[in-house]
């Protein structure tokens, strides 16, 4: 994935002059949206992919270019390149053994930290936890989630002392700017080459200096850096600025940072605005630098005009109900519930099925020595015996009302409705196993799924002499274009189990890519060493299955001998997709949270907020988020519990200050505003016998959509009235004849 990302970025910098080729053994695009990124690289960016492990590199003595020697389709080839980039693997830290010796923790045979499937952030020594790439190589989203999970485990040990050593951060007195004219400082970011590689930033800054009320303007390589934050505070003091505009990337990730900088400089945080000239300009117009530069000027001019109207605001305080709701009683849901209960919070655990356990009920053994069914029994026992956890079986969510810190959820439990109050929500609704229609499944008893094969193995019902497994059934196709992540490890696990109980049985695994990432590679190698045969196929030459005279045959293209081969099998095992829970749509609507295009729940930010939703106070984990292993599900469940605890541990929360305001004299109760608010912050209430719009302050994000749709002008933002907004917009847009 690193190689694909670098190739795409390189193509974006020199789109017409650069040819990129990626040599790979297996395409391990197993993460969320990774396959889409891979397809985009092939289609949109025309990056060439060659399945081959390069043998060597030599230098051409004449051109000084590099000759790469490789074998493709069993044909030796030599290809010349100007530059060769090595995608290198991860190694443990150089001093890992020394650190482990000092701390008294165990390392695995690769010298990474030793952890177990059901305790992925716990080391061999109680009270010492591990996260990120030290337990195993992993990407950014998993590292961030696991870090939160480790923090949760550590916090559980010291929860009784929560708050005893904390000190409130002290800020300078807030300046009174009520009698001052606007004095605006503008900081335009290069964002490395994300913006500066497309937009003429110095030219934009010179233009910005000509705008009314702009006292200071400059450009910075990285405006979000610590050095620039310090400089912003110095410039505010030096030029007596009372409003600040940063033109850079998205406020979704960086606005809190800049607001904090203003507060440290003695200004109200609502005297800050951002112009997004990366996502909304340089990225979408990367091939049109002149137009992008012009648009950047437009965006900054409009934000500066808005900044002139900004007023200091105060954040309202909202009380917190110190209990959590977990939707889903599988491994992730139970783990999240237990972690919150360990922190001393009451938890309501809602499960639609008549028993707890989810997918784990169908997993009979793992790669490694742990017994999943024994662990499941232990976890269920801990949950049901914990006095802080209230379990609701055969129950469903009927309605969710409220906001962060103050939710009210109605459950339908055994035909009766029950309302519970809670301050945070964790969605752990799991996923489903795809039910195949391919390859005679359902019509021939010799065709099984991997879960069904596990059942025969654990109950001593296995007696096959030849077994074929076909990967990616229902995955990586038009209907489900993503990788189901766990299928390859499941196939390797079951193949090894077959070899354990019946060494003479022949096992064939027909695959597109073996996505046995991280330490699962050890088991892949072990399976191959024990005689499991792995045969690669692609969509053009998919395996076929036939019944001939009562015999079951798998016909597969063998790429080494370059011919179709027929394998007579006793069992055909299908590695099927993990598909979204069909209840996701209903839950998403009730909680006002989004789904991805594949139907899984969509996190607020893939890297920075991997277990948060955009809706405050709601978090996600486990298979509801994406297909993942037991270790990954537990890490994410601990992370979700940690994020929920940051809310539940507070007596009160600050709500957004820049919110909508309703003028009751103008409101006609037309309800135009109510359905357009994506945060559910507008509700209707009766005032003196008439319907009036009412803003729920804790939910409102100040986006202004409700005011824009109000036909009577009854709704405005606290910063300014609609008349002020319209006057400024007209003044700004009048400058450009191209605008109506």
Phi, psi and omega in degrees: 000323177299316180299318179296316180300313181295323179295318179296316180297319178298318179296325179293330181280324178226071191296328186261352187245356189240128171253129181243134175233133177245122176265131185213158175267306173226138180277102187264062178270065190267352183276175181294125181070005183294318180297323177298321179294319177298314179297322178296321179298318180289315186278298186288320186260357177055037176281133183269135179242130181237120178281099180189145173264114183301136184275316183196169177230131175234160181260135176284118184294339182275308184266345187064012173280174184254131176261121180259124182260126181207171178238125177236125183053042178068010178253120177295136181221156174230130182227139184265136179226153175280328184213137175240127180249130181264122173273103190265158182277171177268142174238157176294161179303150183301324183260024184302316182294321179295316179297315180299322179294320180294317184276343182076035179248156182270148172248157175275184186291345176267001180075017167271167182293134180281121173227173181239165185302318184266003175218065190289345179248005182257133176275183180286351180248121180304138178091354176243126185239160183225150179205172180074213186278354181292318174290325178188155177301136179202168183269183186295309182304316179294322180296316180295315180297317182292328176298316177296323178296318178295321177299322179296316180298317179294319181296328180298325182289333185242021185298330181294339181259012184305128175086352186286337182245010181277148174233141180286136178292134181261134178244156174292158178304142181283130182292140174271113183250013188300330182258008183263145169286154180301129175233102193256133171251134182239129180240115184256128188261138171282334185051050187065245175246003178302318178256310185297337178285348181239308184274138174281086188298314178303321179294322178297319180295316179299321176295317182300326181297340182272353184284147181303139175071004175276112183270330184211140175211139177205167176245150183228149178295311175224103183292336181277357182291159181297321180297319181289326176300317178296319180294321179302316179296321179294319180293321177302315180289317184295320185255008178055043181289145176236005172209146182227137175238131173245124176256106185204239183264211188275136174295342180303326182252332190246349181301317179302323179298312182289325176298319178297322178297317178298316182296322178292340178267002177091014179250151174295140185295339182275010173263019181242143175220153177238141170251122183272090181261011173260288182301319187265004183219282188296323181289320183274347180235039187295339180259009182227069187300322181293314179293325178295319178296318179296318180294322178301320176297316179301312182298316181292320180300318181291322179289322176297320177298320178293321182298330179299333185266355185296142177233150175296143179230160175246141179275128175288152179260139178234139180288158182242132172273115189279057175213155184243156174244128175244123180260107181119124184251031173278196182302314182295313181297317179294320179298314179299317180297316180297319182294320178292322179295323178297335178278356177097010182260145175287140183228136174252115183253116186251124180232131182287327182280166180284355179214158178279163173128326178056220182297332184299337178298337185257002180261116188265332179204165185234168167288111188121189189260352185287145180261108185294326181289323176294318179294323178298314179301319181295317181293316179299319179298317179298320182292310186290335180265356180279120183293343180277345185255124177254115184263131178240102178270157182050044184233151180225156177279120179268321184201147176231128180231160174102203190202177183311128181089337185215068175267150171229119184242134177260125178256143167259108188236111181055042177083355180246150179265142180217135180256134176235147179254140182202161184260343182211160182231137171240124180266116180224052188280358175071198180216187182232157174274131178297133177264107188288150171248355183275163167054041173067014179295133181092344179246340178234122185293347179277356179257116185236166167267170180298321178298319180292325175297318179304319180299317180293325181288318184284336181258019176056038180254007183273128178214027183277147177260337178221127181232134172242138176242134177245125183272166172062039176278112183087358178245159176052042175229188183294322182287316179231086188285001184262166174274136179274006162069314188261354188293320183292316179294326178295319179294317178296317179302311183288327176296318177295322179295321177299315180295332178288314184274338182211079186302333183280349181291133176275133181234126177244134176242115180261119191223157170273306173217136175274108184260058177266078188280163177062221184285351176296340177303325179302318182287327176299314179296320180298317179299316179296321181292335180268008173100002175291129183261126180253123182238123183276141174223162175233177185295336179283336182229061180291151176297152176239154179234138181220150172253120180230113179053044177081355179264147180258123183236140174250124180253119186229148175278125179260110188290339181284310180274353176057055177201159175283135178238153180246128180243118176276122188239153172271329178223137171245122185247127182258125174272102191264162184290157166263120184246156183299150174297128180298343178280353185303319183299315181294315179297319181299318180293320181292323181268353182059048177237155185270161172247153174284171180296340179271353177099359174274165180289144186256120181286164183295319178207127188303320185260315188275331181223066188288347178241004179264152165262164173295332176282119184298139176089001180238132185228167183220160178196165174073206184292346175295332180275317185179156175303134181200165182279176178299313181302314182293323179295317180294316178302315182290326177295317176298321179295316179297319178296321178298316180294319178296324182294331177298337177271310187295335182281354180259145176283330180210156179236152173274131176267171179295139181270327181275089185231171180288153180226134183254128173268106185300332181294330182265337186290127180256004179069029183285342178071013178299325186285330189298309184285341184276347181280111183286349179263357181067030186271353179251127174227159180260138177223157183269126178234116181054041177080004180236147177286133177226148176285143179227136181264125173276103189304322184291339181261334186291137178250005177068029184286337176087001182297320182296319179294325181292333182263355183284116184287342183256359181070026183280342184247128176224170176272154182296334179294321188197160180275167178297324179298319178296317179300311183298321180297317180291319179299316179298319181296319181290312186287338180297334181294336184252114182295338182288346178270140171282000000 
